[in-house]
Short mmCIF file of C-alpha atoms and ligand atoms in Angstrom, two decimals:
data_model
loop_
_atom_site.label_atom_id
_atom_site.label_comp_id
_atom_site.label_asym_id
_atom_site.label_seq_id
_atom_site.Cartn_x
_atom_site.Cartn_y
_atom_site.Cartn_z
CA UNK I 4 -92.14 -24.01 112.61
CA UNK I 5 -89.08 -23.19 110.73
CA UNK I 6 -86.17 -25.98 111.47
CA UNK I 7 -82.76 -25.85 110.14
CA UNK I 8 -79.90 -28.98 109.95
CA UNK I 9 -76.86 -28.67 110.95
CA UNK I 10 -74.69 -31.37 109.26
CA UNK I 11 -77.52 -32.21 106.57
CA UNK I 12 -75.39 -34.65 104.27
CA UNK I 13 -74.69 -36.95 107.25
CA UNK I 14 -76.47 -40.09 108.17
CA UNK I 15 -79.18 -38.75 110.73
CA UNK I 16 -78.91 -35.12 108.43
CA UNK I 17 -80.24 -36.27 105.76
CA UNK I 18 -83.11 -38.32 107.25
CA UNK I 19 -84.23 -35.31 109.44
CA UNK I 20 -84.47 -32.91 106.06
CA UNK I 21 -86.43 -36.26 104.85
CA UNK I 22 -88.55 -36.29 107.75
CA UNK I 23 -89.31 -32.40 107.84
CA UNK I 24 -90.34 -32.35 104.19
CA UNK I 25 -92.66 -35.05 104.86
CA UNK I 26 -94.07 -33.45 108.10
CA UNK I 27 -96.93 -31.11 107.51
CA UNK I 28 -96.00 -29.43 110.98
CA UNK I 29 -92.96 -27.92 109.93
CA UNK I 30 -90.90 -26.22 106.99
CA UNK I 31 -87.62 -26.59 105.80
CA UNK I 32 -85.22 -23.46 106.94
CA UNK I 33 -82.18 -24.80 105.03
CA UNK I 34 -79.09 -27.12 106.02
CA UNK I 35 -75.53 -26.51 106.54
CA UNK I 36 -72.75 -28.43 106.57
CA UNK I 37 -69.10 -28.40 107.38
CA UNK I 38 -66.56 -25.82 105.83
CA UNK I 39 -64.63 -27.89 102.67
CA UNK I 40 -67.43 -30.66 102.84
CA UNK I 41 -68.34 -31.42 99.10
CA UNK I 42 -72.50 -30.86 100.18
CA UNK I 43 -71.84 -27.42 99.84
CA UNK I 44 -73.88 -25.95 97.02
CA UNK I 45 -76.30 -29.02 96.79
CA UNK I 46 -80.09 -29.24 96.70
CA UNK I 47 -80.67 -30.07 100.40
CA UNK I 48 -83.68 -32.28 99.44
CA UNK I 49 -81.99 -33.53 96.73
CA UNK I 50 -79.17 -35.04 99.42
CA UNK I 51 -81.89 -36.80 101.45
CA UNK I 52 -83.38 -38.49 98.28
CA UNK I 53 -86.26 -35.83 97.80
CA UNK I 54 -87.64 -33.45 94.82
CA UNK I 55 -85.52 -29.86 94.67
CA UNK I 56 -86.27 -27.26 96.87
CA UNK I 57 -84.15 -24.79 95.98
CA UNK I 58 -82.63 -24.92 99.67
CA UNK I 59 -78.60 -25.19 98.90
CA UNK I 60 -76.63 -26.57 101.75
CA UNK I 61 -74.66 -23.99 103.50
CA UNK I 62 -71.33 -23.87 105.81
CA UNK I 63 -72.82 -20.70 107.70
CA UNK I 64 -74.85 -21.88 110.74
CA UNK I 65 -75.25 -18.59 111.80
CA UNK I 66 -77.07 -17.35 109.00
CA UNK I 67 -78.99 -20.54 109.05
CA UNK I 68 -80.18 -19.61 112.58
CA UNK I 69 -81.42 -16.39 111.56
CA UNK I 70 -83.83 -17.44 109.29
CA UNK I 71 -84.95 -20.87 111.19
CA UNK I 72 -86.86 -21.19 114.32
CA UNK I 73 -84.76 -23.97 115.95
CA UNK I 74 -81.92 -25.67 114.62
CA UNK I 75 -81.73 -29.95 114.64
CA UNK I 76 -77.81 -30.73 115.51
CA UNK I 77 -76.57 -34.28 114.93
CA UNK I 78 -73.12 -33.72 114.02
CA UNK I 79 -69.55 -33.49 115.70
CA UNK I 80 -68.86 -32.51 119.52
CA UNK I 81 -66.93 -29.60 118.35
CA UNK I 82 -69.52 -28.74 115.84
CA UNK I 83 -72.36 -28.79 118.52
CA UNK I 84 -70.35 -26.87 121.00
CA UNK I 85 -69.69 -23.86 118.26
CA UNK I 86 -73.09 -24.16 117.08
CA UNK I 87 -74.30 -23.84 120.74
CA UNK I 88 -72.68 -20.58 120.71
CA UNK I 89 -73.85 -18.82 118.01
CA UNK I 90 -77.57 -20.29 118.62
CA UNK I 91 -77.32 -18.37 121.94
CA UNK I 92 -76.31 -15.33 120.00
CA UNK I 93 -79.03 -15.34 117.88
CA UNK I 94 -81.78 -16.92 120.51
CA UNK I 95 -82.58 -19.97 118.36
CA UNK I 96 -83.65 -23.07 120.04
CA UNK I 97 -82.17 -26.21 119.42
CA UNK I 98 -82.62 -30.06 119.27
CA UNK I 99 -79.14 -32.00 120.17
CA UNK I 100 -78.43 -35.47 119.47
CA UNK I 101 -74.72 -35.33 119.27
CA UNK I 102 -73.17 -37.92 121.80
CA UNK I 103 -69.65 -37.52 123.67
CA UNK I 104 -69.59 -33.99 124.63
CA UNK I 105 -67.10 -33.41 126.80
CA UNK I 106 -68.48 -31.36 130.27
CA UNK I 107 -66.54 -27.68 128.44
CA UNK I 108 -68.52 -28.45 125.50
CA UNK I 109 -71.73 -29.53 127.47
CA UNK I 110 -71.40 -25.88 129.21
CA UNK I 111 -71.98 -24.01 126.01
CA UNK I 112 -75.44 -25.52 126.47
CA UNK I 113 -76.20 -24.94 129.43
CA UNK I 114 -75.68 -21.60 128.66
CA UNK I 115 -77.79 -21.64 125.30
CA UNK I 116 -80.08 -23.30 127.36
CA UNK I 117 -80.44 -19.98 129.50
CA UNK I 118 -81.63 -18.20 126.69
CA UNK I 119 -83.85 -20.61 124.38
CA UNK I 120 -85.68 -23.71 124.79
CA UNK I 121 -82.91 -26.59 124.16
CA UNK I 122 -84.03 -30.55 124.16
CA UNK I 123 -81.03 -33.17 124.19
CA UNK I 124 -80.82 -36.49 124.46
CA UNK I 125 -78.23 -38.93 123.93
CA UNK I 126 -81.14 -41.03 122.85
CA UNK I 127 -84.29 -39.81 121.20
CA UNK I 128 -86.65 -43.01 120.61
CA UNK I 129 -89.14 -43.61 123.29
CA UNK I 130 -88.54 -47.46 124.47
CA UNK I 131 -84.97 -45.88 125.32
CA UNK I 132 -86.85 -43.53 127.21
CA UNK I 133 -88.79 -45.90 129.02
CA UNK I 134 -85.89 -48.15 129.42
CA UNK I 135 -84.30 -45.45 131.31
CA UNK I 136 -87.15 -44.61 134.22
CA UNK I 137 -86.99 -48.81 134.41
CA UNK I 138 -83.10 -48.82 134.75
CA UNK I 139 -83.74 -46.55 137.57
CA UNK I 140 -86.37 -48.20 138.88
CA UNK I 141 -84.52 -51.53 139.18
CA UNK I 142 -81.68 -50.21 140.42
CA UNK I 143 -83.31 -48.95 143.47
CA UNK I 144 -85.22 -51.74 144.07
CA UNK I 145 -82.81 -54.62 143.71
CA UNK I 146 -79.61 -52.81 145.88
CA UNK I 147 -75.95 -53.57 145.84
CA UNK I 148 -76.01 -57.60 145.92
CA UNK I 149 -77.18 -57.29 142.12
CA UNK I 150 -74.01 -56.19 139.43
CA UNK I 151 -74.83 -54.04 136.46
CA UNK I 152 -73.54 -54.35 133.47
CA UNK I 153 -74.08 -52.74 130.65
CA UNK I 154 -73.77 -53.80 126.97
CA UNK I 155 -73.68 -52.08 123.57
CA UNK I 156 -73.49 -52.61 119.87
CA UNK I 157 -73.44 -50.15 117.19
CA UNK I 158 -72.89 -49.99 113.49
CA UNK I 159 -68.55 -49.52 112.40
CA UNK I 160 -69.04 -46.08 111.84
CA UNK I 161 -69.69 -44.44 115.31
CA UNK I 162 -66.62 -43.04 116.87
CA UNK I 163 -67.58 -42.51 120.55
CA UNK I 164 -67.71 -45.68 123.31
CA UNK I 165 -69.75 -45.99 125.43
CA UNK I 166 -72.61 -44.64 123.53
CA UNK I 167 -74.22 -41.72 124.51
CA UNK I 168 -77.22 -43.71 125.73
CA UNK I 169 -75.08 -46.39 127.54
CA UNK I 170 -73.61 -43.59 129.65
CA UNK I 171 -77.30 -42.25 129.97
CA UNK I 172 -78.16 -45.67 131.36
CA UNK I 173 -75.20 -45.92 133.72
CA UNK I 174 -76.74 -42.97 135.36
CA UNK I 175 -79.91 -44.23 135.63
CA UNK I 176 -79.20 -46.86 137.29
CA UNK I 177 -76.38 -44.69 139.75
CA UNK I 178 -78.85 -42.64 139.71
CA UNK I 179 -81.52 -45.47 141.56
CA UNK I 180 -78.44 -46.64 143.49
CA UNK I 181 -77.88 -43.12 144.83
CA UNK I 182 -74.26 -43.08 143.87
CA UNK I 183 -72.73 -40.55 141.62
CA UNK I 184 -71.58 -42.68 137.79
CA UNK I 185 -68.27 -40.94 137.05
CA UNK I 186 -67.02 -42.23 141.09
CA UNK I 187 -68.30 -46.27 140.04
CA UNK I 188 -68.30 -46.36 136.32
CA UNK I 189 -65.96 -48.75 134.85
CA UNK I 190 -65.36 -47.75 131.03
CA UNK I 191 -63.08 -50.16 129.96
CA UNK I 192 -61.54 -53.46 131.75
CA UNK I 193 -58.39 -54.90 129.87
CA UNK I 194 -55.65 -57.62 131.11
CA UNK I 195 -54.80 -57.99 135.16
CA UNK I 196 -57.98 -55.96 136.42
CA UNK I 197 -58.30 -57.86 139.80
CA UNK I 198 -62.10 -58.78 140.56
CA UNK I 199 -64.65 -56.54 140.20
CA UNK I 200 -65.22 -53.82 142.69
CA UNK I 201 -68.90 -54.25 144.57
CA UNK I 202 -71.11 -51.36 143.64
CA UNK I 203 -69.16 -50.65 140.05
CA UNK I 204 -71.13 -50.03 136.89
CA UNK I 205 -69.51 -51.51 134.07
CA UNK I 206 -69.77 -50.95 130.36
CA UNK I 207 -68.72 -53.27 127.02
CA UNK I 208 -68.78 -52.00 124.02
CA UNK I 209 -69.30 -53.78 120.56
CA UNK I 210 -69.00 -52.24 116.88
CA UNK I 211 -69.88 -53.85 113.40
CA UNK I 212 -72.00 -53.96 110.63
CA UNK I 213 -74.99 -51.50 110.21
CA UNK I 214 -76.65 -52.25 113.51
CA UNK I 215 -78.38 -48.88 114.43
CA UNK I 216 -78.37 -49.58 118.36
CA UNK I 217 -78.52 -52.10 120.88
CA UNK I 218 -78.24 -51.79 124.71
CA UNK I 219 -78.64 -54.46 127.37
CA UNK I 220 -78.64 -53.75 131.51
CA UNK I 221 -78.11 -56.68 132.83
CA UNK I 222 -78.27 -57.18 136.50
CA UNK I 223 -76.08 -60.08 137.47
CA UNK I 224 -77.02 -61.17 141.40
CA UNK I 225 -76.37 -64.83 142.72
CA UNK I 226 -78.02 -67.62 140.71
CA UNK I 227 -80.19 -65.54 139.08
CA UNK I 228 -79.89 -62.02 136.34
CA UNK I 229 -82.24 -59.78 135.48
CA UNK I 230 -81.91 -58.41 131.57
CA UNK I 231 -83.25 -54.87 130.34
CA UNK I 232 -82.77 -54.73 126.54
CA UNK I 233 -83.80 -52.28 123.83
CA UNK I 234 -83.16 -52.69 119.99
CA UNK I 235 -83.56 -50.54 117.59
CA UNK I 236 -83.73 -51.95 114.09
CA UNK I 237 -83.89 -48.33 112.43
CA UNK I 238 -82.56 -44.61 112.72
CA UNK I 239 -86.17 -43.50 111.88
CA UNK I 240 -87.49 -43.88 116.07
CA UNK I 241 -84.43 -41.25 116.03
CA UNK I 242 -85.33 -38.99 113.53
CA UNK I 243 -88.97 -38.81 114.73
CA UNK I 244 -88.16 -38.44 118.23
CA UNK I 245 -85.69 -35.65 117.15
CA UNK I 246 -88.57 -33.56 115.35
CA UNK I 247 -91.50 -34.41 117.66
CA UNK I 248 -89.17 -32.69 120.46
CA UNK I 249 -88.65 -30.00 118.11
CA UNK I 250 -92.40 -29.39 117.49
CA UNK I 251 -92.88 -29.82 121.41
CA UNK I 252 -90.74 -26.56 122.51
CA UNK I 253 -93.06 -24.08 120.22
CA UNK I 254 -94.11 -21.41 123.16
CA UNK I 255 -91.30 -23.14 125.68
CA UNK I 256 -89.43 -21.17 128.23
CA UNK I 257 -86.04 -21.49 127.68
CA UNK I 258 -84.33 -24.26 129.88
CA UNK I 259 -82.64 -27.93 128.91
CA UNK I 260 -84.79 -30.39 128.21
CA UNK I 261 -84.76 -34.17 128.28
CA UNK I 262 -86.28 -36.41 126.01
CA UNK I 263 -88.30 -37.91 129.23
CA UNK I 264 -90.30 -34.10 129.50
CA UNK I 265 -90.89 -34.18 125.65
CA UNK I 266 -92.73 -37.33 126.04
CA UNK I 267 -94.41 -36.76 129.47
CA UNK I 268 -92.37 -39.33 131.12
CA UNK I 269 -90.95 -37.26 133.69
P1 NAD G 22 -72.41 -38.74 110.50
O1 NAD G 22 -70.93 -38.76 110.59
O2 NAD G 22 -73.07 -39.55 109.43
O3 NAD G 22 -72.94 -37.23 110.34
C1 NAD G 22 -72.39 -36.12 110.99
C2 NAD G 22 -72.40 -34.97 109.99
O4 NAD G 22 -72.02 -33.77 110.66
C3 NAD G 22 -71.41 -35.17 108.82
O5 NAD G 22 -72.08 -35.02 107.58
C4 NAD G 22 -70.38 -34.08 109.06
O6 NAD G 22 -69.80 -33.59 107.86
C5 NAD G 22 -71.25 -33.03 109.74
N1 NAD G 22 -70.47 -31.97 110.40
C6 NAD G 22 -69.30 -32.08 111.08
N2 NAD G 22 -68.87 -30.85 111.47
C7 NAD G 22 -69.81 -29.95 111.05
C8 NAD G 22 -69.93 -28.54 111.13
N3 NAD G 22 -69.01 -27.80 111.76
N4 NAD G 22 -71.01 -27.95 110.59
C9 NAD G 22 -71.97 -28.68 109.95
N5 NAD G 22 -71.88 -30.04 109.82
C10 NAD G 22 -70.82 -30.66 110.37
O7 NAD G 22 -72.94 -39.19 111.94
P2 NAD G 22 -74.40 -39.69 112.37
O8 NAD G 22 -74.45 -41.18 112.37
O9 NAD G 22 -75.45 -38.93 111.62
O10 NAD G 22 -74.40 -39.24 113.91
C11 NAD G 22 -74.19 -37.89 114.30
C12 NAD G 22 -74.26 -37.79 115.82
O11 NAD G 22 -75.58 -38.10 116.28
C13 NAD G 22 -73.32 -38.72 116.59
O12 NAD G 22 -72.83 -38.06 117.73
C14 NAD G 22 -74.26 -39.88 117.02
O13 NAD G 22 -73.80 -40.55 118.18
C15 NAD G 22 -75.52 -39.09 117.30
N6 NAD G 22 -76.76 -39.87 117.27
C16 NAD G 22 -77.68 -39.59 118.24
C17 NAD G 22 -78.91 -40.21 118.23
C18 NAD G 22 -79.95 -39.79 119.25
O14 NAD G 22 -81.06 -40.36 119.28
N7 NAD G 22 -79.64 -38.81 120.10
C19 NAD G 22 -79.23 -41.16 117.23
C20 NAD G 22 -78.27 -41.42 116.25
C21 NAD G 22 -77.04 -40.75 116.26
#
């Protein structure tokens, strides 16, 4: 298989070109990255630490998709939504990591998604995907009398809250409850909030250092909490969850995808 980057010189970029040049499933198609970035023109391997390959990076996604077989996006909401579009114009599938999509931008994948096989997930490593079906699974069991919470931290330089997989947990677990996240979700508490609301899902948010992801549900009930966590201690679970799913839609009718199907949990 033929993969492509979009947004090669960033921090997940450059560890997927790693990870496909070290993969003897798959080839490197090529990388782009944005128009005025100063990648443009360098040795994509070269970016991600490796011997040349000849492979400049690009700022023409388009043409990228034309000679790839899918494309890996972990880039910019904006970014994903345009590169959604011209992936549907040239059939390519895709692999999206990209968090905070707004539901506009999310539509440009459903409607890629009509057309070629398309996996995203806010979250690609596999305890996150096992935390989820157990968030659900909780959830449902333990009813209303127990409060969820849910906490994250993340390294200074992400600039979405909550993450992408805190949301993705929220609606596991509204998901168990049978209640629909966006009607209980509580994003942000701040000065005279009043007590909490019974049946609301609520989110905290910490940022610092390097830390490449940590997510607790906690399930506060009376005398007594029960405490999901997941840590990851390196982008790599990312990275090789974000080319395993790539590998996995070879021969895939096209449709959206979840992380869960790629790994069988579903
Ligand atoms: P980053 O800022 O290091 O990298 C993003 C890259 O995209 C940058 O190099 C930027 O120049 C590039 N870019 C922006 N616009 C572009 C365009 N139009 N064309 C091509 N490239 C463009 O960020 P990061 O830490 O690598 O994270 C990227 C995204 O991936 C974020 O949304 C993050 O939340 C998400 N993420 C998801 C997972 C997962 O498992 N799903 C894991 C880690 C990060």
């Amino acid at each position: 298989m033929k993969i492509g980057v979009v947004g090669c010189a960033g921090r997940m970029g450059r560890m997927l070109v790693a990870e496909i040049l070290a993969n003897k499933g798959c080839e490197l198609a090529g990388g782009t990255e944005m128009v005025g970035s100063p990648a443009i023109g360098q040795d994509v391997a070269v970016l991600a630490g490796k011997p040349e390959s000849g492979l400049q990076v690009g700022d023409d996604a388009g043409a990228l998709m034309a000679v790839a077989d899918l494309v890996v996006d972990f880039t910019v909401p904006d970014a994903t939504a345009a590169h959604a579009r011209q992936a549907a114009e040239h059939v390519a599938a895709m692999v999206i990591g990209t968090t905070g999509l707004s539901a506009e931008q999310q539509a440009l994948i459903h409607a890629l998604a009509r057309k070629a096989p398309v996996v995203q997930a806010a979250n690609m490593s596999v305890g996150i995907n096992l935390l989820l079906g157990l968030t659900e699974q909780v959830a449902k069991s333990l009813g209303d009398d127990f409060d969820i919470e849910i906490l994250e931290m993340h390294h200074r330089h992400k600039i979405d809250a909550p993450s992408g997989t805190a949301l993705a947990l929220g609606d596991a677990a509204a998901k168990g409850r049978q209640v629909d996240l966006a009607a209980v979700a509580q994003r942000v508490r701040d000065g005279y909030t009043g007590e909490r609301k019974p049946g609301d899902i609520g989110f905290a948010t910490l940022r610092g250092g390097d830390v490449a992801g940590e997510h607790s549900v906690i399930f506060a009930g009376e005398a007594e909490q029960i405490v999901l966590s997941h840590k990851a201690t390196s982008r790599a679970i990312f990275v090789r969850g974000a080319i395993r799913a790539a590998l996995w839609t070879e021969g895939r009718p096209p449709g959206l995808y979840s992380m869960r199907d790629v790994l069988g949990l579903t």
